Amino acid sequence: MEGTLITENLIALQSRKPTPNQVLEFELRKAKETIQALRANLTQAAENEVPLQERKNYKSSPEIQEPIKPLEKRALNFLVNEFLLKNSYKLTSITFSDESDDQDFELWDDVGLNIPKPPDLLQLYRDFGNHQVTARDVVDVAVGVEEDETEVTTPTLGSVPIFGASQSIEQCLIVQKLEDQINALNSEKWSLMEQIRRLESEIDFFKNENFAVPVVCDLVHSSLDQVPLSVPEDNGRYLDIKSSDNDSKHGKTEEISLSISAEADSKTPKDDTLNSLRSKEREKLPSCALSNKAAIHFDKPNRKLSPAFHQALLSFCRMSAESRLGSEVSRIADSEKSVMLMLGRCLPHIVPNVLLAKREELIPLILCTACLHPEPKERDQLLHILFNLIKRPDDEQRQMILTGCVAFARHVGPTRVEAELLPQCWEQINHKYPERRLLVAESCGALAPYLPKEIRSSLVLSMLQQMLMEDKADLVREAVIKSLGIIMGYIDDPDKYQQGFELLLSALGDPSERVVSATHQVFLPAYAAWTTELGNLQSHLIPTLLNKIEKLLREGDHGLDEHKLHMYLSALQSLIPSLFSLVLQNAPFTSKAKLQGEVPPIEVTRFPRPVSPLQDVATIIGSREQLAVLLQLYDYQLELEGTTGWETLLWVVNQLLPQLIEIVGKINVASTACVHEFSRFFWRLCRTFGKIFTNTKVKPQFQEILRLSEENIDSTAGNGVLTKATVPIYATGVLTCYIQEEDRKLLVGFLEDVMTMLSLSHAPLDSLKASFVELGANPAYHELLLTVLWYGVVHTSALVRCTAARMFELLVKGVHETLVAQRVVPALITLSSDPEISVRIATIPAFGTIMETVTQRELLERVKMQLASFLEDPQYQDQHSLHTEIIKTFGRVGPNAEPRFRDEFVIPHLHKLALVNNQQSVDSKRLDIATHLFEAYSALSCCFISEDLMVNHFLPGLRCLRTDMEHLSPEHEVILSSMIKECEQKVENKTVQEPQGSMSIAASLVSEDTKTKFLNKMGQLTTSGAMLANVFQRKK
């Protein structure tokens, strides 16, 4: 019946094919069972890690606590960490988990126990008091064991509990005896393996050192004959140094023999261990003592005790050679190779037990052992330990490891560096900790000089390229760039040039400033040096960057990518020292450049300050003395002998400069950043190539393009160039390179000519403004700019005077108040009484800027009086353009002006202008004034306005403005109604609440929370701290 059922089940199963999910579930279940079985095996193996002799000691001496087992340690670590987290000791838990970096505290299964998780520590502690050890009747039982059963005598068992049957006692004793036999055999196996290893090392040593081992024939065996021979504890692994007393007539002689220590059978395993120490006590010299050096003599006591008694007596010295550590301690290495073997065995056990903060102290030991150890596998393990020595090595620790790696590389040579060190770097290229990846990136650069050249240009370059493209940490990519620079200094495969160029572009376009800075400091100069050697600097690298800039400008009709422009232009700027060095090294006079006699020193300001030593021309040339000789010949050649046959310099003059000037003409002059970038580029180019080159090669090309002459004033072509970025870049990048008197005069004359020509031809002033903004950023040029403007103030043409008045507005913000008082205000007062009304109107923005930036009371009063004359003088009542300019100026400077000036002057006059505008009959003028008034009131609404000022001027002005907008611009009328309503509500609230010093009106009309709007507007104020304090203190 049962067979029938089984058959039916099989048929049913065969008829149903398993689905893929079922197959995967079955495989997963089998895999889990395999894992459980492996964990059980590991657990059992971990339980047996305690050596034999230690277990015997714990059994014979119960007061000695057995050392913790690895499995127990991991379990307790897990429970302790769990306790710390539950009781809010988070920092302690973090430190504890760092110390236990080989364990995962998130998962109990990582402990390795194939048992359920125990209760937490608190439960274990509370449960501890519930257990009591009940007293039992005990009796001493002595058990004899036949000698043929074991070579090691079974220990006497004391205090064995009576279980009620003699058979149970016998079984217990047999089990104990068998366990001891197994342990003894394991110990013997360990000892024999150690003996083999030691003998092999001694054989190698004797072969290398050609030591002669004396053959001792007259060995004294009498003492050995007295003791039966048993299994020796040291198994002949050690040198036994014996001395014998000969006949007194012949004196005492010393003999050294390689012997097997003979020991008597002891009554307990404990005695076995202790008796073996007799021979170990005599071992005081390494095998090198077998040379012709004098042997060490130990005085023998004048006693008649038997050797067996001596041996038994010494057995009470508690020593152990059974464990791994005991085996290492009980012998002394007898050669360099033995020392290396010992360190290779011990270091893997030492490292995990050293504090993380002190592990760098082990680096010399690890490296020395890795250098000299004969076994490749052990060396690999030691280098793996080195790279994993510290979980997250800091900068100082990484430097120490790198120093060790370089020392290792110098010692072992390129083949072993490739085979042993590089794999360690490769393994950690994607490590989760950035500090480890940083170590890899730095190692690639540090080891570059010691690697085979094929590996440098292939494997290492590919590793660095991968890290540059994929790593997300800025610090890692920065280290990669520096290592790439070092690689570029050693690479000699021309096929890798294009790959290097692609890496350069990637590095320049990196989003991190740190990476870009490292590129300019290290990678780019190193790559430029290689490019120069290949002859590609003038034929490929610089032309390619220039072409990329031109392409950007062609495609920038809808908006120039200023970031990419900066990227390429900064790269060109960093290549200037390399280009100048190439010109010097390929000059006609290079063969004459010899260090003879005294060489005039190079002026400190001769070259711009380099961003790194690799961009220093002296470093590229070789020495500062050699550079001084070349510079002397360079200036002489340019000034007297010309450039015929000087191909590298002619390329700069005939190809580079014209292309750069053409590019400059395509830049948007309104882009302050672009103008500044090109200005700095030309400044560094001219300063690097020198004053003679600038005066004879650079300036003439710009002057030819700009055509600064009187007959070109009305020329369309000339004016077209004057309105482009060529003007500010020539003025600020070329004419400011040198600051002698003639140079300053040339700059002043150029700016005066440009101002005159642009004014007379009614051209846009953007190029002149860009020049003033760039020069005005440097206080050294303020006096010079004021000189240029004074030329415009006294010019006969009203157009030029009008331009000068508008230029003052740009200059006021950066000029010191003393210069404003002495030079700017007098010039503006002069222009404000000019016969031409357009010149007077042009001074209003500059006056407004003074009110915004100056704090001197007398100066402010003079400006206020001048503005009042514009508003109150009857001759200006119908000047629509003047009123428009004043309203625009009030809206711009009002929020940041001195509070009293705003309250007493700006807001009341805006009210008057709004009233007058209600009477304007021309709708176009009325709308123009109303629009500017609306912008001014919107800007002033974020300021602090007193209640009286609000009621008497601000609200009436808004109501007048609303009247205009009702007829001319209904969409503005809606916003004005909301503003008026909010202001009226605030006035009503002020009358109910306690009066305050001032009230705020939020510019945003959508928000309902007035407090929030008030605070938001507070953040937008740009007044100084003193002015802000005055606002809060004033009460009206």
PDB file of C-alpha atoms in Angstrom, residues 564-772:
ATOM      1  CA  LYS A 564      34.339  76.891 -20.733  1.00  0.00           C
ATOM      2  CA  LEU A 565      35.930  80.105 -21.939  1.00  0.00           C
ATOM      3  CA  HIS A 566      37.561  80.530 -18.550  1.00  0.00           C
ATOM      4  CA  MET A 567      38.682  76.896 -18.647  1.00  0.00           C
ATOM      5  CA  TYR A 568      40.474  77.174 -21.989  1.00  0.00           C
ATOM      6  CA  LEU A 569      41.865  80.655 -21.386  1.00  0.00           C
ATOM      7  CA  SER A 570      43.252  79.760 -17.973  1.00  0.00           C
ATOM      8  CA  ALA A 571      44.953  76.752 -19.573  1.00  0.00           C
ATOM      9  CA  LEU A 572      46.551  79.042 -22.155  1.00  0.00           C
ATOM     10  CA  GLN A 573      47.655  81.361 -19.376  1.00  0.00           C
ATOM     11  CA  SER A 574      49.333  78.481 -17.534  1.00  0.00           C
ATOM     12  CA  LEU A 575      51.174  77.552 -20.755  1.00  0.00           C
ATOM     13  CA  ILE A 576      52.840  80.991 -21.093  1.00  0.00           C
ATOM     14  CA  PRO A 577      55.971  80.025 -19.036  1.00  0.00           C
ATOM     15  CA  SER A 578      56.434  76.872 -21.112  1.00  0.00           C
ATOM     16  CA  LEU A 579      56.039  78.869 -24.330  1.00  0.00           C
ATOM     17  CA  PHE A 580      58.595  81.470 -23.240  1.00  0.00           C
ATOM     18  CA  SER A 581      61.026  78.729 -22.187  1.00  0.00           C
ATOM     19  CA  LEU A 582      60.655  77.148 -25.624  1.00  0.00           C
ATOM     20  CA  VAL A 583      61.423  80.517 -27.258  1.00  0.00           C
ATOM     21  CA  LEU A 584      64.569  80.924 -25.127  1.00  0.00           C
ATOM     22  CA  GLN A 585      65.801  77.369 -25.655  1.00  0.00           C
ATOM     23  CA  ASN A 586      65.411  77.604 -29.455  1.00  0.00           C
ATOM     24  CA  ALA A 587      66.862  81.110 -29.879  1.00  0.00           C
ATOM     25  CA  PRO A 588      69.829  81.841 -32.156  1.00  0.00           C
ATOM     26  CA  PHE A 589      71.939  82.724 -29.118  1.00  0.00           C
ATOM     27  CA  THR A 590      71.291  79.537 -27.155  1.00  0.00           C
ATOM     28  CA  SER A 591      74.643  78.028 -28.098  1.00  0.00           C
ATOM     29  CA  LYS A 592      76.394  81.140 -26.716  1.00  0.00           C
ATOM     30  CA  ALA A 593      74.648  80.955 -23.349  1.00  0.00           C
ATOM     31  CA  LYS A 594      77.420  79.835 -21.013  1.00  0.00           C
ATOM     32  CA  LEU A 595      77.886  80.589 -17.344  1.00  0.00           C
ATOM     33  CA  GLN A 596      81.059  82.661 -17.319  1.00  0.00           C
ATOM     34  CA  GLY A 597      81.892  85.359 -14.834  1.00  0.00           C
ATOM     35  CA  GLU A 598      79.284  87.316 -12.936  1.00  0.00           C
ATOM     36  CA  VAL A 599      75.737  87.207 -14.212  1.00  0.00           C
ATOM     37  CA  PRO A 600      73.403  90.138 -13.448  1.00  0.00           C
ATOM     38  CA  PRO A 601      70.650  88.926 -11.128  1.00  0.00           C
ATOM     39  CA  ILE A 602      67.082  88.710 -12.358  1.00  0.00           C
ATOM     40  CA  GLU A 603      64.773  91.397 -10.995  1.00  0.00           C
ATOM     41  CA  VAL A 604      62.219  90.112  -8.526  1.00  0.00           C
ATOM     42  CA  THR A 605      59.372  91.635 -10.548  1.00  0.00           C
ATOM     43  CA  ARG A 606      60.681  90.447 -13.927  1.00  0.00           C
ATOM     44  CA  PHE A 607      58.150  87.590 -14.104  1.00  0.00           C
ATOM     45  CA  PRO A 608      54.641  87.263 -12.678  1.00  0.00           C
ATOM     46  CA  ARG A 609      54.460  85.164  -9.552  1.00  0.00           C
ATOM     47  CA  PRO A 610      54.030  81.514 -10.643  1.00  0.00           C
ATOM     48  CA  VAL A 611      51.163  79.494  -9.204  1.00  0.00           C
ATOM     49  CA  SER A 612      53.542  76.568  -8.629  1.00  0.00           C
ATOM     50  CA  PRO A 613      57.281  75.816  -8.959  1.00  0.00           C
ATOM     51  CA  LEU A 614      56.542  73.904 -12.161  1.00  0.00           C
ATOM     52  CA  GLN A 615      55.396  77.174 -13.796  1.00  0.00           C
ATOM     53  CA  ASP A 616      58.573  79.006 -12.790  1.00  0.00           C
ATOM     54  CA  VAL A 617      60.624  79.723 -15.909  1.00  0.00           C
ATOM     55  CA  ALA A 618      63.847  79.220 -13.946  1.00  0.00           C
ATOM     56  CA  THR A 619      62.707  75.721 -12.956  1.00  0.00           C
ATOM     57  CA  ILE A 620      61.817  74.850 -16.558  1.00  0.00           C
ATOM     58  CA  ILE A 621      65.145  76.180 -17.889  1.00  0.00           C
ATOM     59  CA  GLY A 622      67.176  74.462 -15.190  1.00  0.00           C
ATOM     60  CA  SER A 623      68.549  77.185 -12.920  1.00  0.00           C
ATOM     61  CA  ARG A 624      68.166  80.862 -12.150  1.00  0.00           C
ATOM     62  CA  GLU A 625      71.737  81.562 -13.261  1.00  0.00           C
ATOM     63  CA  GLN A 626      71.196  79.938 -16.650  1.00  0.00           C
ATOM     64  CA  LEU A 627      67.956  81.893 -17.068  1.00  0.00           C
ATOM     65  CA  ALA A 628      69.754  85.162 -16.253  1.00  0.00           C
ATOM     66  CA  VAL A 629      72.282  84.539 -19.030  1.00  0.00           C
ATOM     67  CA  LEU A 630      69.535  83.696 -21.529  1.00  0.00           C
ATOM     68  CA  LEU A 631      67.499  86.793 -20.599  1.00  0.00           C
ATOM     69  CA  GLN A 632      70.502  89.042 -21.125  1.00  0.00           C
ATOM     70  CA  LEU A 633      71.057  87.595 -24.608  1.00  0.00           C
ATOM     71  CA  TYR A 634      67.289  87.666 -25.297  1.00  0.00           C
ATOM     72  CA  ASP A 635      66.949  91.402 -24.668  1.00  0.00           C
ATOM     73  CA  TYR A 636      70.079  92.122 -26.722  1.00  0.00           C
ATOM     74  CA  GLN A 637      68.782  90.033 -29.632  1.00  0.00           C
ATOM     75  CA  LEU A 638      65.359  91.711 -29.655  1.00  0.00           C
ATOM     76  CA  GLU A 639      66.723  95.241 -29.369  1.00  0.00           C
ATOM     77  CA  LEU A 640      69.673  95.093 -31.760  1.00  0.00           C
ATOM     78  CA  GLU A 641      69.763  91.969 -33.897  1.00  0.00           C
ATOM     79  CA  GLY A 642      66.098  91.258 -34.682  1.00  0.00           C
ATOM     80  CA  THR A 643      64.174  88.007 -34.995  1.00  0.00           C
ATOM     81  CA  THR A 644      65.325  86.650 -38.351  1.00  0.00           C
ATOM     82  CA  GLY A 645      65.496  82.863 -38.259  1.00  0.00           C
ATOM     83  CA  TRP A 646      63.973  82.723 -34.781  1.00  0.00           C
ATOM     84  CA  GLU A 647      61.116  80.389 -35.678  1.00  0.00           C
ATOM     85  CA  THR A 648      59.592  79.927 -32.238  1.00  0.00           C
ATOM     86  CA  LEU A 649      59.405  83.681 -31.578  1.00  0.00           C
ATOM     87  CA  LEU A 650      58.139  84.426 -35.070  1.00  0.00           C
ATOM     88  CA  TRP A 651      55.312  81.970 -34.482  1.00  0.00           C
ATOM     89  CA  VAL A 652      54.299  83.975 -31.410  1.00  0.00           C
ATOM     90  CA  VAL A 653      54.455  87.275 -33.289  1.00  0.00           C
ATOM     91  CA  ASN A 654      52.935  86.250 -36.611  1.00  0.00           C
ATOM     92  CA  GLN A 655      50.422  83.576 -35.611  1.00  0.00           C
ATOM     93  CA  LEU A 656      49.597  83.644 -31.910  1.00  0.00           C
ATOM     94  CA  LEU A 657      49.193  87.404 -31.359  1.00  0.00           C
ATOM     95  CA  PRO A 658      47.030  88.109 -34.458  1.00  0.00           C
ATOM     96  CA  GLN A 659      44.741  85.208 -33.612  1.00  0.00           C
ATOM     97  CA  LEU A 660      44.412  86.384 -29.990  1.00  0.00           C
ATOM     98  CA  ILE A 661      43.620  89.967 -31.036  1.00  0.00           C
ATOM     99  CA  GLU A 662      41.010  88.701 -33.452  1.00  0.00           C
ATOM    100  CA  ILE A 663      39.418  86.622 -30.690  1.00  0.00           C
ATOM    101  CA  VAL A 664      39.393  89.645 -28.366  1.00  0.00           C
ATOM    102  CA  GLY A 665      37.406  91.615 -30.922  1.00  0.00           C
ATOM    103  CA  LYS A 666      34.639  89.003 -30.816  1.00  0.00           C
ATOM    104  CA  ILE A 667      34.087  89.148 -27.054  1.00  0.00           C
ATOM    105  CA  ASN A 668      31.011  90.847 -25.629  1.00  0.00           C
ATOM    106  CA  VAL A 669      32.367  93.993 -24.011  1.00  0.00           C
ATOM    107  CA  ALA A 670      29.559  93.910 -21.425  1.00  0.00           C
ATOM    108  CA  SER A 671      30.862  90.606 -20.036  1.00  0.00           C
ATOM    109  CA  THR A 672      33.006  91.806 -17.164  1.00  0.00           C
ATOM    110  CA  ALA A 673      34.327  88.299 -16.450  1.00  0.00           C
ATOM    111  CA  CYS A 674      35.521  87.727 -20.029  1.00  0.00           C
ATOM    112  CA  VAL A 675      37.191  91.120 -20.202  1.00  0.00           C
ATOM    113  CA  HIS A 676      38.956  90.437 -16.909  1.00  0.00           C
ATOM    114  CA  GLU A 677      40.143  86.979 -18.019  1.00  0.00           C
ATOM    115  CA  PHE A 678      41.662  88.207 -21.302  1.00  0.00           C
ATOM    116  CA  SER A 679      43.118  91.250 -19.572  1.00  0.00           C
ATOM    117  CA  ARG A 680      44.968  89.032 -17.099  1.00  0.00           C
ATOM    118  CA  PHE A 681      46.116  86.751 -19.930  1.00  0.00           C
ATOM    119  CA  PHE A 682      47.697  89.592 -21.938  1.00  0.00           C
ATOM    120  CA  TRP A 683      49.205  91.063 -18.782  1.00  0.00           C
ATOM    121  CA  ARG A 684      50.992  87.770 -17.958  1.00  0.00           C
ATOM    122  CA  LEU A 685      52.007  87.287 -21.595  1.00  0.00           C
ATOM    123  CA  CYS A 686      53.581  90.752 -21.816  1.00  0.00           C
ATOM    124  CA  ARG A 687      55.264  90.541 -18.420  1.00  0.00           C
ATOM    125  CA  THR A 688      56.714  87.128 -19.231  1.00  0.00           C
ATOM    126  CA  PHE A 689      58.039  88.067 -22.677  1.00  0.00           C
ATOM    127  CA  GLY A 690      59.438  91.371 -21.396  1.00  0.00           C
ATOM    128  CA  LYS A 691      59.168  95.102 -21.971  1.00  0.00           C
ATOM    129  CA  ILE A 692      61.079  95.195 -25.268  1.00  0.00           C
ATOM    130  CA  PHE A 693      58.846  92.491 -26.740  1.00  0.00           C
ATOM    131  CA  THR A 694      55.715  94.325 -25.495  1.00  0.00           C
ATOM    132  CA  ASN A 695      56.767  97.674 -26.959  1.00  0.00           C
ATOM    133  CA  THR A 696      58.018  96.343 -30.288  1.00  0.00           C
ATOM    134  CA  LYS A 697      55.725  93.392 -30.993  1.00  0.00           C
ATOM    135  CA  VAL A 698      52.487  93.629 -29.002  1.00  0.00           C
ATOM    136  CA  LYS A 699      51.577  97.332 -28.864  1.00  0.00           C
ATOM    137  CA  PRO A 700      52.048  97.990 -32.585  1.00  0.00           C
ATOM    138  CA  GLN A 701      49.604  95.218 -33.493  1.00  0.00           C
ATOM    139  CA  PHE A 702      46.919  96.629 -31.174  1.00  0.00           C
ATOM    140  CA  GLN A 703      47.518 100.197 -32.364  1.00  0.00           C
ATOM    141  CA  GLU A 704      47.191  99.097 -35.961  1.00  0.00           C
ATOM    142  CA  ILE A 705      43.804  97.549 -35.171  1.00  0.00           C
ATOM    143  CA  LEU A 706      42.501 100.474 -33.088  1.00  0.00           C
ATOM    144  CA  ARG A 707      43.709 103.246 -35.469  1.00  0.00           C
ATOM    145  CA  LEU A 708      43.852 105.985 -32.857  1.00  0.00           C
ATOM    146  CA  SER A 709      44.138 109.082 -35.041  1.00  0.00           C
ATOM    147  CA  GLU A 710      42.032 112.202 -35.629  1.00  0.00           C
ATOM    148  CA  GLU A 711      41.124 111.354 -39.191  1.00  0.00           C
ATOM    149  CA  ASN A 712      39.444 108.137 -38.046  1.00  0.00           C
ATOM    150  CA  ILE A 713      36.971 109.843 -35.726  1.00  0.00           C
ATOM    151  CA  ASP A 714      34.150 109.592 -38.221  1.00  0.00           C
ATOM    152  CA  SER A 715      35.316 106.314 -39.677  1.00  0.00           C
ATOM    153  CA  THR A 716      32.743 103.600 -39.200  1.00  0.00           C
ATOM    154  CA  ALA A 717      35.387 100.856 -39.128  1.00  0.00           C
ATOM    155  CA  GLY A 718      37.477 102.611 -36.542  1.00  0.00           C
ATOM    156  CA  ASN A 719      34.560 103.327 -34.274  1.00  0.00           C
ATOM    157  CA  GLY A 720      33.420  99.731 -34.606  1.00  0.00           C
ATOM    158  CA  VAL A 721      36.686  98.493 -33.152  1.00  0.00           C
ATOM    159  CA  LEU A 722      36.623 101.138 -30.414  1.00  0.00           C
ATOM    160  CA  THR A 723      33.313  99.851 -29.118  1.00  0.00           C
ATOM    161  CA  LYS A 724      34.580  96.267 -28.715  1.00  0.00           C
ATOM    162  CA  ALA A 725      36.465  94.553 -25.929  1.00  0.00           C
ATOM    163  CA  THR A 726      39.746  95.290 -27.699  1.00  0.00           C
ATOM    164  CA  VAL A 727      39.837  98.698 -25.966  1.00  0.00           C
ATOM    165  CA  PRO A 728      39.576  97.586 -22.309  1.00  0.00           C
ATOM    166  CA  ILE A 729      41.836  94.558 -22.851  1.00  0.00           C
ATOM    167  CA  TYR A 730      44.529  96.673 -24.510  1.00  0.00           C
ATOM    168  CA  ALA A 731      44.231  99.340 -21.810  1.00  0.00           C
ATOM    169  CA  THR A 732      44.169  97.027 -18.814  1.00  0.00           C
ATOM    170  CA  GLY A 733      46.134  94.029 -20.115  1.00  0.00           C
ATOM    171  CA  VAL A 734      48.922  95.626 -22.177  1.00  0.00           C
ATOM    172  CA  LEU A 735      49.318  99.271 -21.143  1.00  0.00           C
ATOM    173  CA  THR A 736      49.354  98.472 -17.410  1.00  0.00           C
ATOM    174  CA  CYS A 737      52.181  95.905 -17.588  1.00  0.00           C
ATOM    175  CA  TYR A 738      54.823  98.470 -16.683  1.00  0.00           C
ATOM    176  CA  ILE A 739      54.345 101.461 -14.419  1.00  0.00           C
ATOM    177  CA  GLN A 740      57.099 103.869 -15.375  1.00  0.00           C
ATOM    178  CA  GLU A 741      56.111 107.456 -16.062  1.00  0.00           C
ATOM    179  CA  GLU A 742      56.125 107.057 -19.833  1.00  0.00           C
ATOM    180  CA  ASP A 743      53.889 103.983 -19.524  1.00  0.00           C
ATOM    181  CA  ARG A 744      51.355 105.858 -17.394  1.00  0.00           C
ATOM    182  CA  LYS A 745      51.331 108.760 -19.832  1.00  0.00           C
ATOM    183  CA  LEU A 746      50.666 106.375 -22.680  1.00  0.00           C
ATOM    184  CA  LEU A 747      47.712 104.851 -20.802  1.00  0.00           C
ATOM    185  CA  VAL A 748      46.261 108.279 -19.925  1.00  0.00           C
ATOM    186  CA  GLY A 749      46.584 109.461 -23.518  1.00  0.00           C
ATOM    187  CA  PHE A 750      44.921 106.288 -24.843  1.00  0.00           C
ATOM    188  CA  LEU A 751      41.909 106.611 -22.514  1.00  0.00           C
ATOM    189  CA  GLU A 752      41.540 110.333 -23.301  1.00  0.00           C
ATOM    190  CA  ASP A 753      41.599 109.600 -27.031  1.00  0.00           C
ATOM    191  CA  VAL A 754      39.051 106.805 -26.682  1.00  0.00           C
ATOM    192  CA  MET A 755      36.725 108.991 -24.588  1.00  0.00           C
ATOM    193  CA  THR A 756      36.986 111.796 -27.116  1.00  0.00           C
ATOM    194  CA  MET A 757      36.468 109.631 -30.186  1.00  0.00           C
ATOM    195  CA  LEU A 758      33.514 107.707 -28.735  1.00  0.00           C
ATOM    196  CA  SER A 759      31.840 110.926 -27.582  1.00  0.00           C
ATOM    197  CA  LEU A 760      32.259 112.821 -30.841  1.00  0.00           C
ATOM    198  CA  SER A 761      31.007 109.878 -32.890  1.00  0.00           C
ATOM    199  CA  HIS A 762      27.991 109.273 -30.577  1.00  0.00           C
ATOM    200  CA  ALA A 763      29.147 105.679 -30.143  1.00  0.00           C
ATOM    201  CA  PRO A 764      28.216 103.482 -27.140  1.00  0.00           C
ATOM    202  CA  LEU A 765      30.443 103.973 -24.120  1.00  0.00           C
ATOM    203  CA  ASP A 766      30.544 100.311 -23.054  1.00  0.00           C
ATOM    204  CA  SER A 767      34.218  99.792 -23.945  1.00  0.00           C
ATOM    205  CA  LEU A 768      35.250 102.914 -21.994  1.00  0.00           C
ATOM    206  CA  LYS A 769      33.106 101.867 -19.028  1.00  0.00           C
ATOM    207  CA  ALA A 770      34.667  98.391 -19.069  1.00  0.00           C
ATOM    208  CA  SER A 771      38.121  99.994 -18.980  1.00  0.00           C
ATOM    209  CA  PHE A 772      37.174 102.172 -16.008  1.00  0.00           C
TER     210      PHE A 772
END
